[in-house]
Structures are given as C-alpha cells and as structure tokens.
mmCIF file of C-alpha atoms in Angstrom:
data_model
loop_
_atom_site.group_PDB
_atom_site.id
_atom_site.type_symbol
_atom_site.label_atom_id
_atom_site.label_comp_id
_atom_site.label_asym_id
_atom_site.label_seq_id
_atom_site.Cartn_x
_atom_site.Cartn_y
_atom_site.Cartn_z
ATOM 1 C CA UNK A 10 -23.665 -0.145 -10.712
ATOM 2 C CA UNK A 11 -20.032 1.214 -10.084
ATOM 3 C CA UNK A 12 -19.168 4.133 -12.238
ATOM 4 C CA UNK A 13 -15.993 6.229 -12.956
ATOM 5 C CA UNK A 14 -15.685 9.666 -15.106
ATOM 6 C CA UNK A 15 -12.891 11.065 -16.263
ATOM 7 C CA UNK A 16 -14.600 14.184 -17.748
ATOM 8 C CA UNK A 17 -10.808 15.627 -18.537
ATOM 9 C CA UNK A 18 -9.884 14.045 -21.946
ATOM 10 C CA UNK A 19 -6.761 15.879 -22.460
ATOM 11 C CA UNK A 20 -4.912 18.220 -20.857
ATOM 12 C CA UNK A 21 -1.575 20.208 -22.070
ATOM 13 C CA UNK A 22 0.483 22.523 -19.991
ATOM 14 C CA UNK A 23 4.433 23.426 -19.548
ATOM 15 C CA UNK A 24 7.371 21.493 -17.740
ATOM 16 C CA UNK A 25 7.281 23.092 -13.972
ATOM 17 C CA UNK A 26 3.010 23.686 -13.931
ATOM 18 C CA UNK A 27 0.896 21.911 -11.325
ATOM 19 C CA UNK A 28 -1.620 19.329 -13.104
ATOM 20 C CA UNK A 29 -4.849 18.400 -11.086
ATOM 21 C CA UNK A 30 -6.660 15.517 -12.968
ATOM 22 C CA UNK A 31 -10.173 14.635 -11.717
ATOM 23 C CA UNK A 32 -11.839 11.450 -10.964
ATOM 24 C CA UNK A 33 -15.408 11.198 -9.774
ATOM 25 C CA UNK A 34 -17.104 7.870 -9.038
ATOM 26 C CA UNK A 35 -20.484 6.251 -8.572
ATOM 27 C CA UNK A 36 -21.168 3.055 -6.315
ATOM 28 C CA UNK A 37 -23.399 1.833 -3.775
ATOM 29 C CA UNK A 38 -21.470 -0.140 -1.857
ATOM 30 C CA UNK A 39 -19.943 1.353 1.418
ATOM 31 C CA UNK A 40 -16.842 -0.615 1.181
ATOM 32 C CA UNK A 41 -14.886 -0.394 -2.142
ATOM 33 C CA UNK A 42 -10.921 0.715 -3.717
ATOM 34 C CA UNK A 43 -9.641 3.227 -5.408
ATOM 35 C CA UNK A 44 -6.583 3.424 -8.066
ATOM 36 C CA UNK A 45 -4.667 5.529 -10.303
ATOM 37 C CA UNK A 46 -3.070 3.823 -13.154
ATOM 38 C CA UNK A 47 -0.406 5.529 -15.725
ATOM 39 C CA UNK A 48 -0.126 4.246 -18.737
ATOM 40 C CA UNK A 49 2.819 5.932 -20.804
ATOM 41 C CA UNK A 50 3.273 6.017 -24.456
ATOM 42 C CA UNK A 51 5.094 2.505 -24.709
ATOM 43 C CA UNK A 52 1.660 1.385 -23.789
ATOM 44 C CA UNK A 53 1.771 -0.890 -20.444
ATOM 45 C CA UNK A 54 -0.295 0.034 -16.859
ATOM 46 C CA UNK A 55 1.649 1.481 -14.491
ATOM 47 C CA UNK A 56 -0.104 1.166 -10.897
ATOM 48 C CA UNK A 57 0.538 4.372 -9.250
ATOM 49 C CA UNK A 58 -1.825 4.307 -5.925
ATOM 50 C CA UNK A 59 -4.848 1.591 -3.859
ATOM 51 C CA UNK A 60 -6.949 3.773 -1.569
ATOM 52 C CA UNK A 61 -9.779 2.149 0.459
ATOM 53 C CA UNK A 62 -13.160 3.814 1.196
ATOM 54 C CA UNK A 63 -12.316 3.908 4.449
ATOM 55 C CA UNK A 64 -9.352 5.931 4.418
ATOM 56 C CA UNK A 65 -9.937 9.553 3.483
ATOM 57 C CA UNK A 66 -5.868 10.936 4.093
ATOM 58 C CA UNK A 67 -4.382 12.230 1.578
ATOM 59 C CA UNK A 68 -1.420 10.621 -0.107
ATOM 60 C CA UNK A 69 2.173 12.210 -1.322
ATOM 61 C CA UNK A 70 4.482 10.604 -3.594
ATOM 62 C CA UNK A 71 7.097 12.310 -4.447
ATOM 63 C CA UNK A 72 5.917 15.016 -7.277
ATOM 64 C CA UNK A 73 2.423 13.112 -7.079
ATOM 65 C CA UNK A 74 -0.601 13.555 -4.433
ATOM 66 C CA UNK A 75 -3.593 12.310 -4.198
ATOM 67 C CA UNK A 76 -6.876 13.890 -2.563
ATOM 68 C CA UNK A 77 -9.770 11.742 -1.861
ATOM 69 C CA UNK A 78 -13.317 13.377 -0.686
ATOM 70 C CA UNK A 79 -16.043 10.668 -0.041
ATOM 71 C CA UNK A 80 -18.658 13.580 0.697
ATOM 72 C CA UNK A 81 -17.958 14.910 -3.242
ATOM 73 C CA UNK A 82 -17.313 11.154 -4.245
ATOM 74 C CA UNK A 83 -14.050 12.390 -6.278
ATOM 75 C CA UNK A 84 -10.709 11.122 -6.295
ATOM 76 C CA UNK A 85 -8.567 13.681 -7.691
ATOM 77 C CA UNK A 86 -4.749 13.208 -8.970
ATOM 78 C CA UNK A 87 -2.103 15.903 -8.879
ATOM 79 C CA UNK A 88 1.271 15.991 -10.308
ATOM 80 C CA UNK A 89 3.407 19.128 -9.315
ATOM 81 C CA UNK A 90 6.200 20.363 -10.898
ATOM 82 C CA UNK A 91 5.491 17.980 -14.072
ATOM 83 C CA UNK A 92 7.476 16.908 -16.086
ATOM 84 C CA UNK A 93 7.727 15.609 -19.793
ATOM 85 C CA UNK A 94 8.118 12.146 -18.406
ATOM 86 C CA UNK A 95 4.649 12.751 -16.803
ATOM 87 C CA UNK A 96 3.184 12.642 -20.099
ATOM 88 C CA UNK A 97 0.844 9.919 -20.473
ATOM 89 C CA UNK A 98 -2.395 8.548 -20.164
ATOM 90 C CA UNK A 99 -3.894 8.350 -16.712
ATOM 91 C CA UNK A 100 -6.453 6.226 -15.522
ATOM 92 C CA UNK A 101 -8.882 6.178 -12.233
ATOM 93 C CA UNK A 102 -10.619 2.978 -11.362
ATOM 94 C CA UNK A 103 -13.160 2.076 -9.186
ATOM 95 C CA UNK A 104 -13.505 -1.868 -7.411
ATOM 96 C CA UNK A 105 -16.517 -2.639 -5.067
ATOM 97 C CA UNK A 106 -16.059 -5.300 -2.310
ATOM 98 C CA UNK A 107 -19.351 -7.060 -3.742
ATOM 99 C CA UNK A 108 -18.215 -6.973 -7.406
ATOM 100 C CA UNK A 109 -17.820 -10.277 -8.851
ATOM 101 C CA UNK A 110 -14.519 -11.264 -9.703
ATOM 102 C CA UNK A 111 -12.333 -8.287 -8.836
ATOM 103 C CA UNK A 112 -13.819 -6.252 -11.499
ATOM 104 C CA UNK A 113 -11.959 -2.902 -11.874
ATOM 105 C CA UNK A 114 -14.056 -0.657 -13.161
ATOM 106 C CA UNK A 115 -11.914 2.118 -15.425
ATOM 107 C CA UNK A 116 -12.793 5.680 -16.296
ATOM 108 C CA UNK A 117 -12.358 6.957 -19.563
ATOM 109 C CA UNK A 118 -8.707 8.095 -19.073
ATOM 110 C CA UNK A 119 -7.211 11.788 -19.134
ATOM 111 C CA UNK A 120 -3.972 12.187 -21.575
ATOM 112 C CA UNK A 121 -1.579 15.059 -20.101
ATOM 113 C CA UNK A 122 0.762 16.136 -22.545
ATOM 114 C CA UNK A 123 3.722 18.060 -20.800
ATOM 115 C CA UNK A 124 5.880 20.336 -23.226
ATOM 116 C CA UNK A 125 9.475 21.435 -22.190
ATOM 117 C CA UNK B 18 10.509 -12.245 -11.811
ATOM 118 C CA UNK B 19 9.335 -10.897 -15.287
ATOM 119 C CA UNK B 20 5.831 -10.367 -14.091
ATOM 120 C CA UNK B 21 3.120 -10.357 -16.652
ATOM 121 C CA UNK B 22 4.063 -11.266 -20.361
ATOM 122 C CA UNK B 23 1.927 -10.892 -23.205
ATOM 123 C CA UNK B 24 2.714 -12.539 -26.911
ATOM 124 C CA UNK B 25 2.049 -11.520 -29.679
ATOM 125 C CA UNK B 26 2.507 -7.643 -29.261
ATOM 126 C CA UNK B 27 0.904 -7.271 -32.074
ATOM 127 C CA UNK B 28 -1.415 -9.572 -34.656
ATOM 128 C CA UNK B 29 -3.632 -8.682 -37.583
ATOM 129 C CA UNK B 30 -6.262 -11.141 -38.126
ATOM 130 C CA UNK B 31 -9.075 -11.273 -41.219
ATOM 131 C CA UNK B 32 -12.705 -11.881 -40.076
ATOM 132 C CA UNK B 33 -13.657 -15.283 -39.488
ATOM 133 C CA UNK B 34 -9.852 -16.542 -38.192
ATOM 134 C CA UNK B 35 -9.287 -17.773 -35.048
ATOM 135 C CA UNK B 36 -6.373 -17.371 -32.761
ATOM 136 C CA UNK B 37 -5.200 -17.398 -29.057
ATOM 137 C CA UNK B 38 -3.429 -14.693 -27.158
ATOM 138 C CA UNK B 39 -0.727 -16.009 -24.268
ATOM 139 C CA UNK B 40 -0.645 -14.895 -21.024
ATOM 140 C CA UNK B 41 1.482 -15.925 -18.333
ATOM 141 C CA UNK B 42 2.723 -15.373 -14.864
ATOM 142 C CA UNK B 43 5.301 -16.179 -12.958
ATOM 143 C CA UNK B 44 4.404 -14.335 -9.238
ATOM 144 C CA UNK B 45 1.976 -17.205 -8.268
ATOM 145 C CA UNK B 46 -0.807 -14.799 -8.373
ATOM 146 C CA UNK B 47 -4.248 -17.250 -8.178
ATOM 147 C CA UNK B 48 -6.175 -14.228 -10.103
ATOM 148 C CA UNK B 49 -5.565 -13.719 -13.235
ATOM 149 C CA UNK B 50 -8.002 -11.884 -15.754
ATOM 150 C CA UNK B 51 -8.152 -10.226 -19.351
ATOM 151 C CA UNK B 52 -9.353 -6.077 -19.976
ATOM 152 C CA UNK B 53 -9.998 -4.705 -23.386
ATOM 153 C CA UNK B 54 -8.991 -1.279 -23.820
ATOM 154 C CA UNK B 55 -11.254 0.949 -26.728
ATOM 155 C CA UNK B 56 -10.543 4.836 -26.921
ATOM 156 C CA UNK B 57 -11.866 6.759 -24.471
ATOM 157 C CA UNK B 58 -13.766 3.794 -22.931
ATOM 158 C CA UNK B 59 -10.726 2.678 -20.719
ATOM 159 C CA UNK B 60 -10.448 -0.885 -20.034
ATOM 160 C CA UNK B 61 -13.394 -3.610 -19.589
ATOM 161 C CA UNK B 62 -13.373 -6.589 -18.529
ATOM 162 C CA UNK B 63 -13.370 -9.677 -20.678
ATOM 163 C CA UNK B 64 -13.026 -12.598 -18.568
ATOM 164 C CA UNK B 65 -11.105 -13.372 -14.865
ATOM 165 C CA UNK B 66 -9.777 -16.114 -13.074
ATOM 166 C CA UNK B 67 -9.757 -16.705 -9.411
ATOM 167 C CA UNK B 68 -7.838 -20.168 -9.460
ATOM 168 C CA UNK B 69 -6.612 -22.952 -11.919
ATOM 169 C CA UNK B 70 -9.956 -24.666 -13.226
ATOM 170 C CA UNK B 71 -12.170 -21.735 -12.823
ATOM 171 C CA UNK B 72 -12.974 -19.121 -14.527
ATOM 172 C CA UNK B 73 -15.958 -16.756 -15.066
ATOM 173 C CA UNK B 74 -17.314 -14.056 -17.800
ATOM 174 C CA UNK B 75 -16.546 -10.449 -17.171
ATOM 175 C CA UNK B 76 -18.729 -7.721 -18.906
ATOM 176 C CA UNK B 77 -17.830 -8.239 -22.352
ATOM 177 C CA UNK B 78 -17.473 -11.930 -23.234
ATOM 178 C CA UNK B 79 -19.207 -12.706 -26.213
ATOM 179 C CA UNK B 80 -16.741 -13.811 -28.446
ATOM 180 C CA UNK B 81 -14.478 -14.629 -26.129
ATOM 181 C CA UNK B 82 -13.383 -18.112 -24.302
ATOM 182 C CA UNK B 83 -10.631 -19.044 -21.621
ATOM 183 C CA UNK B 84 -9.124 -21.802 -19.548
ATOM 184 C CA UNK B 85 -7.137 -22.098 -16.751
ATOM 185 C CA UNK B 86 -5.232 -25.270 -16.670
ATOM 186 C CA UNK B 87 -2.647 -24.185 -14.162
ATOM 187 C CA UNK B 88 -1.817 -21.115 -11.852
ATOM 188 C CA UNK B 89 0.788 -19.498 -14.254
ATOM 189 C CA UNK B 90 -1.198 -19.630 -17.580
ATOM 190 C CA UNK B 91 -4.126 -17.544 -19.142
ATOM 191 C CA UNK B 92 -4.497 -17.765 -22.483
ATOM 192 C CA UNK B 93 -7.870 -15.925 -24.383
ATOM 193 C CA UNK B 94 -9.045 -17.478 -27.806
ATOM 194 C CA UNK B 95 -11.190 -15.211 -30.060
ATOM 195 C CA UNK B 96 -13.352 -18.059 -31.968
ATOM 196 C CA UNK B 97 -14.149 -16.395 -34.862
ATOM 197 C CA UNK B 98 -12.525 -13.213 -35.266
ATOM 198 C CA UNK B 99 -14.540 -9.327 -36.097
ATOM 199 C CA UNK B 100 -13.825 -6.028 -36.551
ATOM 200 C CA UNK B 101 -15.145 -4.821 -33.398
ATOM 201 C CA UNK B 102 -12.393 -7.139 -31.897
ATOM 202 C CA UNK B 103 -10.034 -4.722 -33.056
ATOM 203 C CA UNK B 104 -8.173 -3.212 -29.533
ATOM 204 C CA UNK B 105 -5.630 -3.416 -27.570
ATOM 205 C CA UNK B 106 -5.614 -6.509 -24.929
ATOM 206 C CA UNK B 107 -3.855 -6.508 -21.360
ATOM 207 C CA UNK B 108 -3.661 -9.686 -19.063
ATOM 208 C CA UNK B 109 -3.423 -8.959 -15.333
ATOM 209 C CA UNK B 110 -2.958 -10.530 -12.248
ATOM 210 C CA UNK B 111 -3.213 -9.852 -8.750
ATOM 211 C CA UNK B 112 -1.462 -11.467 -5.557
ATOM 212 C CA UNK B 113 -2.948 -13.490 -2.821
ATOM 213 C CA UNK B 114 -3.443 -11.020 0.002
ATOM 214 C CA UNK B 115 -7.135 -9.813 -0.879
ATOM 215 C CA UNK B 116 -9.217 -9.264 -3.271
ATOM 216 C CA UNK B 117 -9.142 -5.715 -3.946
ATOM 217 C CA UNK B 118 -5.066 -5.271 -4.252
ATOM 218 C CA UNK B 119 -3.696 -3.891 -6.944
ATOM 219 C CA UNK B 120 -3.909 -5.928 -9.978
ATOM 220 C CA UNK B 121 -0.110 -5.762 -12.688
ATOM 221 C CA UNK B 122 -0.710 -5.574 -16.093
ATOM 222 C CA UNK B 123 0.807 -7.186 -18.926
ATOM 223 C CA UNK B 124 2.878 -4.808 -21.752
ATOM 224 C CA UNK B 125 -0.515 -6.012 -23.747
ATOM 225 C CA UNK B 126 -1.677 -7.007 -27.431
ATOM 226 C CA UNK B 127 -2.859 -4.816 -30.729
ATOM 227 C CA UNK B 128 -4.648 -6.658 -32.388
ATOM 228 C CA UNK B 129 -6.585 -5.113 -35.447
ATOM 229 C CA UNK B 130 -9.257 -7.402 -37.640
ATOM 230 C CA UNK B 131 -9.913 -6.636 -41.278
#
C-alpha cells in the first residue's frame, strides 16, 4: 500500500531563511509519481512539481528545489530565501502506476509560517 | 478557461439533509475525481471518474454517490448528511496525456454538519 509522511507539521522561521520540508514515501511498485502541492491560506491546491520514479535529477524553480533520493525513498522540498508569500500549507503526494483510478495518495501536510 | 469551479464555497447542513456539491470543467479533461481534506490527514479520495458514464469508489465512499453524465460535469451528493461529513471538499481533474499527470484542483467546499 502507497504511503506518504509528512512528519514536519509546522514549521516557522524568518523572511530570507532556507526551509527544507521533508517527504518520505512507501510503495511497492517500481514505477510511480511524485508531487508537491501548495495550498495557501485562500485555501485552493496549487501544483508546484510531477517527478517520475525514474528520474532522480534534481529540480530548481526559481526560489524552490526539489531533491529526490530513491535509495532513502524521500522527496524533500526546499524554499530558499522564503518569503511571507511562501507561507502556506504544503503537501507531498505519492501515485503508483498500478493504483486504481489515479489515486493520489497525500501526506499529512507541513504548514510553514514565514514572519517578516 | 476558468479551470475547476466548485459551488457552494461554503454550506452548513443538519444531519439527515441531503444535498449535491457542483463540479465542473471546462479543459476537456476525461478524469475527473473528488478528495476530502480532514486536518492533518491531507486529502483522500472519495470517488473518480475516468470518462462520462463511469465512475468508480475511491477509499472513502460510504456516504457518498456520483454520476457522470457528460465530460464537463461532476457533481457529489451526500445522501443523508453526518457530522463526520464535516470537511473541506476539492474536485479535480486531470488532462488526457497519461494517467499520472498532474491533477488541478477546484478552489473547494466547507461544508460543516450539525
């Protein structure tokens, strides 16, 4: 059975700091995706980021990066520089190619509050 | 395109009412399915669609019933409403390419049962 944690519930720092939230994930399959949703206080999901199993390069966006480590089975999000804008709830989920209809499966979510 | 939509934003409902929430579409996505989100539980899934006329259960269904009459439409009825119906609820969708692209959200509901 597919299986994200999110074992960050909340995590505060200061305009400018790095943030590095962590994502670690449970499946069996050998093929299955990867995402990072952001879902801001207004409420909707933001898609931020689809990584296959297949592809372990790391990813830069902007202030955002992403660091992916099949051998540690983590998928680990980090913002530098934040920003208060950053401040939101993020989300990791987990999608196996032989999962029945799509399903995404979604971690519990970290919250990052970013103070000016 | 406006993407997802979602009505009503919010609804409070007393146990034992009925009601439907709207979803719609307007990117021609075929997929099309409905995530409750609880506090620190994230989002599960309800029910999904991978076409007009069919549908399937998700992992948390009871409760719950959909229909699919055409591509752009979605719509989940709660039967007989409870409390632990109370949460937010967010309609997705997900484009034609494969089946593991992204999937867009709706803005989603609140709904809260007394």
């Amino acid at each position: 059975a597919q299986k994200v944690t999110q074992a960050q519930t909340e995590i505060s720092v200061v305009e400018k700091e790095d943030v590095t939230l962590d994502c670690v994930y449970e499946t069996r399959d050998t093929t299955y995706y990867l995402f990072w949703y952001k879902q801001p206080p207004s409420g909707e999901l933001v898609f931020l980021i689809r990584r296959n199993s297949f592809d372990e390069q790391n990813e830069i966006s902007g202030r955002y990066s992403w660091n992916f480590q099949k051998s540690t089975s983590s998928f680990n999000f980090t913002i530098t520089a934040s920003q208060v804008v950053d401040s939101a709830v993020y989300f990791c989920a987990l999608s196996e190619e032989k999962a029945a209809g799509n399903k995404l499966t979604f971690g519990g979510g970290t919250r990052v509050l970013v103070k000016p | 395109n406006a993407g997802v939509t979602q009505t009503p934003k919010f609804q409070v409902l007393k146990t034992g009412q009925s009601m439907t929430l709207q979803c719609a579409q307007d990117m021609n996505h075929e997929y099309m399915s409905w995530y409750r989100q609880d506090p620190g539980m994230g989002l599960r899934l309800i029910h999904y669609s991978v076409g007009a006329g069919i549908t399937d259960q998700g992992e948390v269904p009871n409760g719950y019933n959909v229909s699919r009459s055409t591509t752009e439409d979605f719509p989940l009825r709660l039967l007989s409403a409870a409390p632990s119906q109370t949460s937010v609820y967010f309609c997705a969708s997900r484009n034609n390419r494969g089946r593991h692209y992204e999937q867009y959200f709706g803005p989603g509901t609140r709904l809260t049962v007394t």
